[in-house]
Short mmCIF file of C-alpha atoms in Angstrom, two decimals:
data_model
loop_
_atom_site.label_atom_id
_atom_site.label_comp_id
_atom_site.label_asym_id
_atom_site.label_seq_id
_atom_site.Cartn_x
_atom_site.Cartn_y
_atom_site.Cartn_z
CA MET A 9 -14.36 25.96 -8.03
CA THR A 10 -12.00 25.60 -11.00
CA LEU A 11 -10.26 22.35 -11.89
CA LEU A 12 -6.93 23.74 -10.65
CA GLN A 13 -8.47 24.74 -7.32
CA ALA A 14 -10.02 21.29 -7.00
CA LEU A 15 -6.67 19.60 -7.62
CA LEU A 16 -4.85 21.81 -5.12
CA SER A 17 -7.52 21.35 -2.46
CA PHE A 18 -7.54 17.60 -2.92
CA ALA A 19 -3.73 17.54 -2.85
CA LEU A 20 -3.83 19.02 0.66
CA VAL A 21 -6.26 16.33 1.89
CA ALA A 22 -4.43 13.50 0.14
CA GLY A 23 -1.05 14.77 1.32
CA LEU A 24 -2.13 14.70 4.95
CA LEU A 25 -3.56 11.20 4.49
CA THR A 26 -0.31 10.01 2.88
CA LEU A 27 1.77 11.14 5.86
CA VAL A 28 -0.32 9.12 8.32
CA PRO A 29 1.55 5.84 9.04
CA GLY A 30 -0.39 2.84 7.86
CA LEU A 31 -0.27 -0.47 6.04
CA ASP A 32 1.19 0.97 2.83
CA THR A 33 4.05 2.62 4.72
CA ALA A 34 4.78 -0.61 6.59
CA LEU A 35 4.94 -2.61 3.34
CA VAL A 36 7.28 -0.15 1.63
CA LEU A 37 9.59 0.11 4.64
CA ARG A 38 9.76 -3.66 4.99
CA SER A 39 10.50 -4.09 1.27
CA SER A 40 13.22 -1.45 1.38
CA ILE A 41 14.96 -2.85 4.44
CA SER A 42 14.68 -6.61 3.98
CA LYS A 43 14.64 -6.81 0.16
CA SER A 44 16.10 -4.07 -2.02
CA ARG A 45 15.50 -0.51 -3.21
CA ARG A 46 14.17 -1.73 -6.55
CA TYR A 47 11.78 -4.16 -4.88
CA ALA A 48 10.55 -1.37 -2.59
CA PHE A 49 9.87 0.89 -5.57
CA ALA A 50 8.00 -1.99 -7.26
CA THR A 51 5.86 -2.36 -4.13
CA ALA A 52 5.24 1.40 -4.01
CA ALA A 53 4.29 1.38 -7.70
CA GLY A 54 1.82 -1.42 -6.99
CA ILE A 55 0.25 0.57 -4.17
CA SER A 56 -0.12 3.56 -6.52
CA THR A 57 -1.61 1.30 -9.20
CA GLY A 58 -4.24 0.11 -6.73
CA ALA A 59 -5.03 3.69 -5.75
CA MET A 60 -5.40 4.71 -9.39
CA ILE A 61 -7.79 1.82 -10.08
CA TRP A 62 -9.86 2.76 -7.03
CA GLY A 63 -9.94 6.40 -8.18
CA VAL A 64 -11.22 5.47 -11.61
CA ALA A 65 -13.69 3.00 -10.08
CA ALA A 66 -15.03 5.70 -7.78
CA ALA A 67 -15.41 8.08 -10.71
CA VAL A 68 -17.47 5.59 -12.72
CA GLY A 69 -19.56 4.52 -9.76
CA ILE A 70 -18.17 1.10 -8.86
CA SER A 71 -17.04 2.27 -5.45
CA ALA A 72 -20.46 3.87 -4.97
CA LEU A 73 -21.94 0.38 -5.33
CA LEU A 74 -19.62 -0.89 -2.61
CA ALA A 75 -20.58 2.00 -0.37
CA ALA A 76 -24.30 1.33 -0.94
CA SER A 77 -24.26 -2.48 -0.90
CA GLU A 78 -23.54 -4.02 2.49
CA ILE A 79 -23.03 -7.47 0.96
CA ALA A 80 -20.57 -6.29 -1.70
CA TYR A 81 -18.64 -4.26 0.86
CA ARG A 82 -18.53 -7.17 3.31
CA VAL A 83 -17.36 -9.68 0.69
CA LEU A 84 -14.50 -7.39 -0.34
CA THR A 85 -13.69 -6.68 3.31
CA ILE A 86 -13.39 -10.38 4.15
CA ALA A 87 -11.27 -11.01 1.04
CA GLY A 88 -8.98 -8.12 1.93
CA ALA A 89 -8.74 -9.20 5.57
CA ALA A 90 -7.87 -12.77 4.59
CA TYR A 91 -5.19 -11.52 2.19
CA MET A 92 -3.60 -9.28 4.82
CA VAL A 93 -3.65 -12.00 7.49
CA TRP A 94 -2.09 -14.45 5.02
CA LEU A 95 0.68 -11.99 4.16
CA GLY A 96 1.26 -11.25 7.84
CA LEU A 97 1.41 -14.90 8.86
CA SER A 98 3.81 -15.63 5.99
CA LEU A 99 6.18 -12.95 7.31
CA LEU A 100 5.83 -14.16 10.89
CA TRP A 101 6.61 -17.73 9.77
CA LYS A 102 9.62 -16.48 7.84
CA SER A 103 10.86 -14.54 10.88
CA LEU A 104 10.70 -17.69 13.01
CA ARG A 105 12.81 -19.76 10.62
CA LYS A 106 16.33 -20.13 11.91
CA THR A 107 17.95 -20.92 8.56
CA GLY A 108 17.87 -19.50 5.07
CA VAL A 109 17.44 -15.84 6.00
CA HIS A 110 21.07 -14.93 5.36
CA ALA A 111 21.17 -16.85 2.12
CA ALA A 112 17.96 -15.23 0.91
CA GLY A 113 19.36 -11.79 1.69
CA GLY A 114 22.50 -12.54 -0.29
CA THR A 115 20.53 -13.68 -3.32
CA MET A 116 18.42 -10.54 -3.35
CA GLY A 117 21.47 -8.37 -2.92
CA HIS A 118 22.88 -9.29 -6.35
CA VAL A 119 20.34 -8.77 -9.10
CA GLU A 120 16.65 -8.29 -8.54
CA GLY A 121 14.92 -10.70 -10.91
CA ARG A 122 11.95 -9.73 -13.02
CA ASP A 123 9.69 -12.17 -11.20
CA ASN A 124 10.66 -10.72 -7.82
CA LEU A 125 9.89 -7.18 -8.96
CA VAL A 126 6.55 -8.35 -10.34
CA GLN A 127 5.86 -10.00 -6.98
CA GLY A 128 6.54 -6.71 -5.22
CA TRP A 129 4.22 -4.87 -7.60
CA LEU A 130 1.48 -7.50 -7.17
CA THR A 131 1.79 -7.33 -3.38
CA GLY A 132 1.34 -3.56 -3.38
CA THR A 133 -1.51 -3.65 -5.91
CA GLY A 134 -3.35 -6.50 -4.22
CA THR A 135 -3.09 -4.97 -0.76
CA ASN A 136 -4.60 -1.70 -1.97
CA LEU A 137 -7.29 -3.23 -4.17
CA LEU A 138 -8.48 -5.52 -1.38
CA ASN A 139 -8.82 -2.66 1.08
CA PRO A 140 -12.36 -1.30 0.62
CA LYS A 141 -11.54 1.70 2.81
CA VAL A 142 -9.49 3.10 -0.07
CA GLY A 143 -12.54 2.93 -2.32
CA VAL A 144 -14.76 4.46 0.34
CA PHE A 145 -12.24 7.31 0.77
CA TYR A 146 -12.40 8.11 -2.94
CA ILE A 147 -16.17 7.87 -3.19
CA ALA A 148 -16.47 10.18 -0.18
CA THR A 149 -14.00 12.78 -1.44
CA ILE A 150 -14.05 12.82 -5.24
CA PRO A 151 -17.64 14.16 -5.57
CA GLN A 152 -16.66 17.14 -3.39
CA PHE A 153 -13.91 18.13 -5.84
CA ILE A 154 -15.75 17.86 -9.17
CA PRO A 155 -16.09 21.33 -10.73
CA ALA A 156 -19.24 22.11 -12.64
CA GLY A 157 -19.14 21.07 -16.27
CA VAL A 158 -16.11 18.77 -15.92
CA SER A 159 -16.23 15.03 -16.62
CA PRO A 160 -16.36 13.04 -13.34
CA LEU A 161 -14.19 10.34 -14.93
CA LEU A 162 -11.53 12.90 -15.87
CA VAL A 163 -11.59 14.39 -12.39
CA GLY A 164 -11.38 10.94 -10.80
CA ILE A 165 -8.30 10.08 -12.88
CA LEU A 166 -6.64 13.43 -12.14
CA LEU A 167 -7.32 13.29 -8.40
CA ALA A 168 -6.11 9.70 -8.13
CA GLY A 169 -3.04 10.74 -10.12
CA VAL A 170 -2.33 13.56 -7.66
CA HIS A 171 -2.67 11.10 -4.77
CA CYS A 172 -0.30 8.65 -6.47
CA LEU A 173 2.32 11.36 -7.12
CA LEU A 174 2.23 12.46 -3.49
CA ALA A 175 2.42 8.88 -2.27
CA MET A 176 5.37 8.06 -4.56
CA ALA A 177 7.20 11.19 -3.39
CA TRP A 178 6.71 10.13 0.24
CA PHE A 179 7.68 6.52 -0.47
CA THR A 180 10.81 7.72 -2.30
CA LEU A 181 11.90 9.65 0.81
CA LEU A 182 11.28 6.57 2.95
CA ILE A 183 13.13 4.24 0.60
CA PHE A 184 16.23 6.42 0.28
CA GLY A 185 16.11 7.22 3.98
CA THR A 186 16.20 3.57 4.97
CA GLY A 187 19.00 3.04 2.43
CA TYR A 188 21.32 5.16 4.56
CA ALA A 189 20.65 2.91 7.55
CA SER A 190 20.86 -0.35 5.57
CA ARG A 191 24.19 -1.45 7.03
CA TRP A 192 22.56 -1.70 10.47
CA LEU A 193 19.19 -2.93 9.29
CA LYS A 194 20.04 -5.64 6.74
CA GLY A 195 21.55 -8.20 9.09
CA ALA A 196 19.78 -11.53 9.54
CA ARG A 197 18.63 -10.60 13.06
CA SER A 198 17.34 -7.18 11.95
CA ILE A 199 15.43 -8.71 9.03
CA ARG A 200 13.73 -11.22 11.36
CA ILE A 201 12.71 -8.39 13.68
CA ILE A 202 11.40 -6.31 10.75
CA ASP A 203 9.45 -9.28 9.36
CA SER A 204 7.97 -9.91 12.82
CA ILE A 205 6.85 -6.29 13.20
CA THR A 206 5.47 -6.02 9.65
CA GLY A 207 3.74 -9.42 9.94
CA THR A 208 2.12 -8.39 13.21
CA VAL A 209 0.95 -5.11 11.65
CA LEU A 210 -0.54 -6.95 8.66
CA VAL A 211 -2.33 -9.50 10.82
CA GLY A 212 -3.61 -6.70 13.06
CA PHE A 213 -4.93 -4.71 10.09
CA GLY A 214 -6.55 -7.83 8.66
CA LEU A 215 -8.28 -8.81 11.91
CA LYS A 216 -9.43 -5.23 12.49
CA LEU A 217 -10.83 -5.11 8.98
CA ALA A 218 -12.62 -8.46 9.38
CA LEU A 219 -14.08 -7.73 12.82
CA GLU A 220 -15.21 -4.15 12.34
CA PRO A 221 -19.00 -3.67 12.00
CA THR A 222 -20.44 -3.01 8.58
CA HIS A 223 -21.21 0.59 7.69
#
């Protein structure tokens, strides 16, 4: 297998994985609808950053340690689950508030501040980094796509880069697609509904992650 063949084969696997609805998709959709396009892209960039870090970690063996060590995997799992539940509960609490939603939407609609964009990026990065399943995916797939005589670190970076490009392309379609429906989706009532759905999804993912048996 040549390096080009490895990249194309991995692109097929990663592309199919990207299209499966999950936590990342829910976060980007929520950011696009209830915040702004720029905030959604910041969140998507954070998710891609987390994926890239996991890809490099898998290539140098850090993810292999997580896959082999039950304690290390469980600690990261609990941390990730707690983070997702906290994010979800924060959104659910926000959706239950009867005041301030409209005002918050108006503030975000003007100029997206640097701190807000950084917050979006950190949310995307943290969610991905604290999901050990991403690391396990890379450690399970990357070794299968390393051609003979090629640096595993280089392959890990390239494969993670391919995954990030595919994910960003998909997120871009989602973000611009929701932009066309923004006039119906950006009302105070719609935002509360979106926050409720996204919060429930996050809490569900977190509880599932915390309660699942160790590998």
